[in-house]
Amino acid sequence: MNQSPLIPPLWSPSVEFFRSSRMYDFVEWLKAEKRLEFANYDALYAWSVVAPSDFWESVFLFFEIVYAGNYSRVTDIPDSGMIGTKWFEGIRVNYAEHIFRNQTPSHPAIIFQSENSPLVEISWDELTLKVASMADFLRKSGVVPGDRVAAFLPNVPEAIIAFLATNALGAIWSSCSPDFGTASVIDRFFQIEPKILFAADGYRYNGKSHDRMLAVEELVEALPSVEKLIFLPYLNQNSAPENISDSVLWSATFSGNPPPLSFHRIPFNDPLWILYSSGTTGKPKAITHSVGGCLLEHVKALGLHQNVKPGDRFFWYSTTGWMMWNYSVAAMLTGGTVVIYDGSAGYPDLNVLWDFAGKAKVNHFGAGAAFYIACMKAGLDLRDSVAAQYLESMGSTGSPLPPEAFEWIYRAIKQNLWLISLSGGTDVCSGFVGGSPNLPVYSGEIQCRMLGANVLALDESGKPVIGELGEMVIVSPMPSMPIFFWNDPGNERYFNSYFDMYPGLWRHGDWIKITERGTVIIYGRSDATLNRGGVRIGTSEVYRAVESIPEVKDCMVICIEKEGGEFFMPLFVVLENGVELTDSLKSQINQALRTQFSPRHVPDAIFQTHEIPYTISGKKMETPVKKILMGTPLPQVASKDAMKNPDSLDYFVQFANTYKNR
């Protein structure tokens, strides 16, 4: 990945673009209110991590957070480390209240489309009425602050309505997508003991209807804490939970004249929602975030780093089981319209989301890196599309976006476009590194470390490095870090997840390089690192070279440690229909790796498989596959219910047995 300062950027913000941004407003506010002036983003970033209390209080004041009570200090960090950090103790806030203060007749609150329903707009007045009615129903059902409300819903407006009603009461939200396996959902929800369950009869994906009525019955049976099921007939308007007592249809919860919508403010550090780790190994971790922490982080991330302004239309392709759903809803905090789509990104073809974005007049379009790579490989040319007319920014996350995809976006979609490559995680429900409207975009590089995220790259000796591959760590708390994992006595799982390698430092599990100009390159998960001759190699480099070959549809590379300090690095490839893995194609792959990167990137062997294993959120399962290849039994490695394509692991189990007997 070329980082030479002589290589021109793909895009640079104009003076007018920056001056119309919230980041510019924030800089000007700091100048007027705090008498602080910064020559550039680097100086602003340095202040944000050197003086974190001043920075986060400035965000709090700039975005005019509404609260009750008083605070004496911004941050209280325990002597034992980041776990247990308190923010703005003494005040009470409500997340949904900050969304509804943006109510306006000038633009819709939600825009929605699915595979089987046309585009619809939901006004702020309609949303307010529906949330008020649902909140009233939940209140009459006994929901009080601290209760858990769970949802097994597709990405539909009803999910947002249910969340906002839950939060308005000060209760705790948690959701899973109906494409999750039933056992996987039970593993998640059983931990948190929800009082109310929202569920749909199924979902539609890739042109097919998937009935989940049996799953709903199994969930209610397996969750004795559930006192009431609120049922949404999504696939079939005539469906109803006949075998479930204490159930009510979604439509029956609404009254024509509910009490006015009100908001119960809860302590800043109390739970807002519970998200979950992938659960590919062991039980999913129930990651619990605070209401104030996510509120503060999201106005910063969506307002300053994504520049979502009142009236902007923000779309990120997601499901209710991925943190990007929560992040998308957060666009409403800054006055944006949240745009949602339910269905496959590839049905009937890869144009479907772009056509939808054009009809919805989307200003900020987001998706996983794999989607853009698929569009690039399909040769899509969207320069004359309706979508391109409205797009101001484009976001990518989930896995590293290779330089070729950066360049394709500017070549095939729009030249005057702000591309935001974002990386963070469910752990903070936001990003650590991402975009800024006053910085250029370089091919293959993330623009910056985000304000308030004290990110470093550490070499093997634990020393911070610039311009070198290192382990990504965060050295000071962020407000949206988990307050705890639900049912984690003594914070044992919390500590082991992030703090067991570097005392007092959050190890995130990515290999990164912070360049001399302050950009960031992510090379893949550090626990799937390739080690060749003592040199650490990021998997993203291998994927970039291999997937540039037209015959290759997908791939995975693993490095297995052997006795005596040796390594075996196989490459597994999925080929386009009708293509066979010949010696000629193997040579082509190896040559691409050798010439684009180095001889160390060339695998020891190449094998053809039909599928690469992915989590439900779309991440390659490199570490579980590595464990399988090193002899760990499959049940100890991965929960198939947490996977997008569980049968894909069978090949690797068979491969491990064959490899062991060689």
PDB file of C-alpha atoms in Angstrom, residues 10-139:
ATOM      1  CA  LEU A  10      -7.964  10.747  -4.350  1.00  0.00           C
ATOM      2  CA  TRP A  11     -10.003  13.586  -2.877  1.00  0.00           C
ATOM      3  CA  SER A  12      -9.347  16.781  -0.953  1.00  0.00           C
ATOM      4  CA  PRO A  13     -12.008  18.896   0.745  1.00  0.00           C
ATOM      5  CA  SER A  14     -12.607  22.349  -0.622  1.00  0.00           C
ATOM      6  CA  VAL A  15     -12.564  25.305   1.732  1.00  0.00           C
ATOM      7  CA  GLU A  16     -16.312  25.633   1.215  1.00  0.00           C
ATOM      8  CA  PHE A  17     -16.878  21.968   2.034  1.00  0.00           C
ATOM      9  CA  PHE A  18     -15.014  22.187   5.328  1.00  0.00           C
ATOM     10  CA  ARG A  19     -16.601  25.481   6.318  1.00  0.00           C
ATOM     11  CA  SER A  20     -20.065  23.979   5.852  1.00  0.00           C
ATOM     12  CA  SER A  21     -19.250  21.087   8.206  1.00  0.00           C
ATOM     13  CA  ARG A  22     -20.010  20.536  11.877  1.00  0.00           C
ATOM     14  CA  MET A  23     -16.294  19.956  12.452  1.00  0.00           C
ATOM     15  CA  TYR A  24     -15.650  23.536  11.351  1.00  0.00           C
ATOM     16  CA  ASP A  25     -18.434  24.768  13.626  1.00  0.00           C
ATOM     17  CA  PHE A  26     -16.840  22.872  16.514  1.00  0.00           C
ATOM     18  CA  VAL A  27     -13.406  24.368  15.833  1.00  0.00           C
ATOM     19  CA  GLU A  28     -14.921  27.847  15.718  1.00  0.00           C
ATOM     20  CA  TRP A  29     -16.860  27.168  18.915  1.00  0.00           C
ATOM     21  CA  LEU A  30     -13.651  26.143  20.680  1.00  0.00           C
ATOM     22  CA  LYS A  31     -12.050  29.365  19.522  1.00  0.00           C
ATOM     23  CA  ALA A  32     -14.930  31.506  20.775  1.00  0.00           C
ATOM     24  CA  GLU A  33     -15.849  29.669  23.967  1.00  0.00           C
ATOM     25  CA  LYS A  34     -12.545  28.116  25.090  1.00  0.00           C
ATOM     26  CA  ARG A  35     -10.030  30.428  23.424  1.00  0.00           C
ATOM     27  CA  LEU A  36      -8.438  27.387  21.817  1.00  0.00           C
ATOM     28  CA  GLU A  37      -7.072  27.545  18.275  1.00  0.00           C
ATOM     29  CA  PHE A  38      -5.756  24.643  16.237  1.00  0.00           C
ATOM     30  CA  ALA A  39      -3.714  24.906  13.068  1.00  0.00           C
ATOM     31  CA  ASN A  40      -4.938  21.597  11.675  1.00  0.00           C
ATOM     32  CA  TYR A  41      -6.630  18.312  12.514  1.00  0.00           C
ATOM     33  CA  ASP A  42      -3.459  16.828  14.000  1.00  0.00           C
ATOM     34  CA  ALA A  43      -3.313  19.626  16.567  1.00  0.00           C
ATOM     35  CA  LEU A  44      -7.018  19.243  17.373  1.00  0.00           C
ATOM     36  CA  TYR A  45      -6.606  15.481  17.752  1.00  0.00           C
ATOM     37  CA  ALA A  46      -3.552  15.852  19.996  1.00  0.00           C
ATOM     38  CA  TRP A  47      -5.513  18.153  22.325  1.00  0.00           C
ATOM     39  CA  SER A  48      -8.469  15.744  22.403  1.00  0.00           C
ATOM     40  CA  VAL A  49      -6.331  12.898  23.776  1.00  0.00           C
ATOM     41  CA  VAL A  50      -3.961  14.944  25.948  1.00  0.00           C
ATOM     42  CA  ALA A  51      -6.843  16.792  27.648  1.00  0.00           C
ATOM     43  CA  PRO A  52      -9.697  14.235  27.403  1.00  0.00           C
ATOM     44  CA  SER A  53     -11.882  15.766  30.125  1.00  0.00           C
ATOM     45  CA  ASP A  54     -11.746  19.178  28.453  1.00  0.00           C
ATOM     46  CA  PHE A  55     -12.439  17.618  25.077  1.00  0.00           C
ATOM     47  CA  TRP A  56     -15.435  15.509  26.111  1.00  0.00           C
ATOM     48  CA  GLU A  57     -16.941  18.362  28.110  1.00  0.00           C
ATOM     49  CA  SER A  58     -16.572  20.542  25.025  1.00  0.00           C
ATOM     50  CA  VAL A  59     -18.465  17.947  22.961  1.00  0.00           C
ATOM     51  CA  PHE A  60     -21.099  17.843  25.712  1.00  0.00           C
ATOM     52  CA  LEU A  61     -21.529  21.622  25.645  1.00  0.00           C
ATOM     53  CA  PHE A  62     -21.212  22.117  21.875  1.00  0.00           C
ATOM     54  CA  PHE A  63     -24.013  19.639  21.154  1.00  0.00           C
ATOM     55  CA  GLU A  64     -26.071  21.122  23.996  1.00  0.00           C
ATOM     56  CA  ILE A  65     -26.751  17.854  25.797  1.00  0.00           C
ATOM     57  CA  VAL A  66     -29.982  18.109  27.791  1.00  0.00           C
ATOM     58  CA  TYR A  67     -29.761  16.771  31.339  1.00  0.00           C
ATOM     59  CA  ALA A  68     -30.972  16.962  34.922  1.00  0.00           C
ATOM     60  CA  GLY A  69     -28.740  17.231  37.974  1.00  0.00           C
ATOM     61  CA  ASN A  70     -25.163  18.411  38.341  1.00  0.00           C
ATOM     62  CA  TYR A  71     -21.709  16.991  37.767  1.00  0.00           C
ATOM     63  CA  SER A  72     -18.495  18.003  39.497  1.00  0.00           C
ATOM     64  CA  ARG A  73     -16.053  16.346  37.112  1.00  0.00           C
ATOM     65  CA  VAL A  74     -16.129  14.811  33.666  1.00  0.00           C
ATOM     66  CA  THR A  75     -14.172  11.604  34.260  1.00  0.00           C
ATOM     67  CA  ASP A  76     -13.453   9.374  37.244  1.00  0.00           C
ATOM     68  CA  ILE A  77     -10.964   6.642  36.299  1.00  0.00           C
ATOM     69  CA  PRO A  78     -10.321   3.907  38.891  1.00  0.00           C
ATOM     70  CA  ASP A  79      -6.743   3.235  39.986  1.00  0.00           C
ATOM     71  CA  SER A  80      -7.195  -0.318  38.707  1.00  0.00           C
ATOM     72  CA  GLY A  81      -7.581   0.782  35.070  1.00  0.00           C
ATOM     73  CA  MET A  82     -10.229   1.679  32.498  1.00  0.00           C
ATOM     74  CA  ILE A  83     -12.891  -0.790  33.648  1.00  0.00           C
ATOM     75  CA  GLY A  84     -15.320   1.026  35.898  1.00  0.00           C
ATOM     76  CA  THR A  85     -14.594   4.525  34.562  1.00  0.00           C
ATOM     77  CA  LYS A  86     -17.433   6.946  35.348  1.00  0.00           C
ATOM     78  CA  TRP A  87     -18.453   9.930  33.233  1.00  0.00           C
ATOM     79  CA  PHE A  88     -20.437  13.013  34.265  1.00  0.00           C
ATOM     80  CA  GLU A  89     -21.547  11.439  37.542  1.00  0.00           C
ATOM     81  CA  GLY A  90     -24.540  13.159  39.061  1.00  0.00           C
ATOM     82  CA  ILE A  91     -26.539  13.892  35.917  1.00  0.00           C
ATOM     83  CA  ARG A  92     -29.380  12.082  34.168  1.00  0.00           C
ATOM     84  CA  VAL A  93     -30.012  11.932  30.417  1.00  0.00           C
ATOM     85  CA  ASN A  94     -32.222  10.210  27.860  1.00  0.00           C
ATOM     86  CA  TYR A  95     -30.998   9.136  24.405  1.00  0.00           C
ATOM     87  CA  ALA A  96     -34.411   9.242  22.681  1.00  0.00           C
ATOM     88  CA  GLU A  97     -35.078  12.736  24.012  1.00  0.00           C
ATOM     89  CA  HIS A  98     -32.135  13.997  21.979  1.00  0.00           C
ATOM     90  CA  ILE A  99     -33.552  12.352  18.864  1.00  0.00           C
ATOM     91  CA  PHE A 100     -37.007  13.874  19.210  1.00  0.00           C
ATOM     92  CA  ARG A 101     -35.753  17.385  19.851  1.00  0.00           C
ATOM     93  CA  ASN A 102     -34.990  17.331  16.084  1.00  0.00           C
ATOM     94  CA  GLN A 103     -38.663  16.822  15.213  1.00  0.00           C
ATOM     95  CA  THR A 104     -39.558  18.886  12.144  1.00  0.00           C
ATOM     96  CA  PRO A 105     -42.088  18.910   9.285  1.00  0.00           C
ATOM     97  CA  SER A 106     -39.348  19.816   6.786  1.00  0.00           C
ATOM     98  CA  HIS A 107     -38.011  16.301   6.246  1.00  0.00           C
ATOM     99  CA  PRO A 108     -39.008  12.712   7.136  1.00  0.00           C
ATOM    100  CA  ALA A 109     -37.752  10.879  10.201  1.00  0.00           C
ATOM    101  CA  ILE A 110     -37.387   7.471   8.493  1.00  0.00           C
ATOM    102  CA  ILE A 111     -37.290   6.260   4.883  1.00  0.00           C
ATOM    103  CA  PHE A 112     -37.797   2.533   4.346  1.00  0.00           C
ATOM    104  CA  GLN A 113     -37.865  -0.026   1.579  1.00  0.00           C
ATOM    105  CA  SER A 114     -37.623  -3.813   1.480  1.00  0.00           C
ATOM    106  CA  GLU A 115     -37.567  -6.612  -1.040  1.00  0.00           C
ATOM    107  CA  ASN A 116     -41.341  -6.918  -0.880  1.00  0.00           C
ATOM    108  CA  SER A 117     -42.472  -3.370  -0.121  1.00  0.00           C
ATOM    109  CA  PRO A 118     -41.984  -0.063  -1.950  1.00  0.00           C
ATOM    110  CA  LEU A 119     -40.297   3.014  -0.557  1.00  0.00           C
ATOM    111  CA  VAL A 120     -42.215   4.740   2.236  1.00  0.00           C
ATOM    112  CA  GLU A 121     -41.508   7.857   4.273  1.00  0.00           C
ATOM    113  CA  ILE A 122     -42.434   8.226   7.938  1.00  0.00           C
ATOM    114  CA  SER A 123     -42.890  11.773   9.152  1.00  0.00           C
ATOM    115  CA  TRP A 124     -41.726  13.002  12.524  1.00  0.00           C
ATOM    116  CA  ASP A 125     -45.341  13.511  13.595  1.00  0.00           C
ATOM    117  CA  GLU A 126     -46.199   9.907  12.706  1.00  0.00           C
ATOM    118  CA  LEU A 127     -43.088   8.597  14.445  1.00  0.00           C
ATOM    119  CA  THR A 128     -43.843  10.614  17.574  1.00  0.00           C
ATOM    120  CA  LEU A 129     -47.399   9.276  17.737  1.00  0.00           C
ATOM    121  CA  LYS A 130     -46.299   5.655  17.255  1.00  0.00           C
ATOM    122  CA  VAL A 131     -43.481   5.855  19.785  1.00  0.00           C
ATOM    123  CA  ALA A 132     -45.748   7.577  22.315  1.00  0.00           C
ATOM    124  CA  SER A 133     -48.378   4.870  21.862  1.00  0.00           C
ATOM    125  CA  MET A 134     -45.867   2.009  22.138  1.00  0.00           C
ATOM    126  CA  ALA A 135     -44.221   3.590  25.186  1.00  0.00           C
ATOM    127  CA  ASP A 136     -47.643   3.869  26.811  1.00  0.00           C
ATOM    128  CA  PHE A 137     -48.332   0.205  26.087  1.00  0.00           C
ATOM    129  CA  LEU A 138     -44.969  -0.877  27.498  1.00  0.00           C
ATOM    130  CA  ARG A 139     -45.533   1.256  30.593  1.00  0.00           C
TER     131      ARG A 139
END
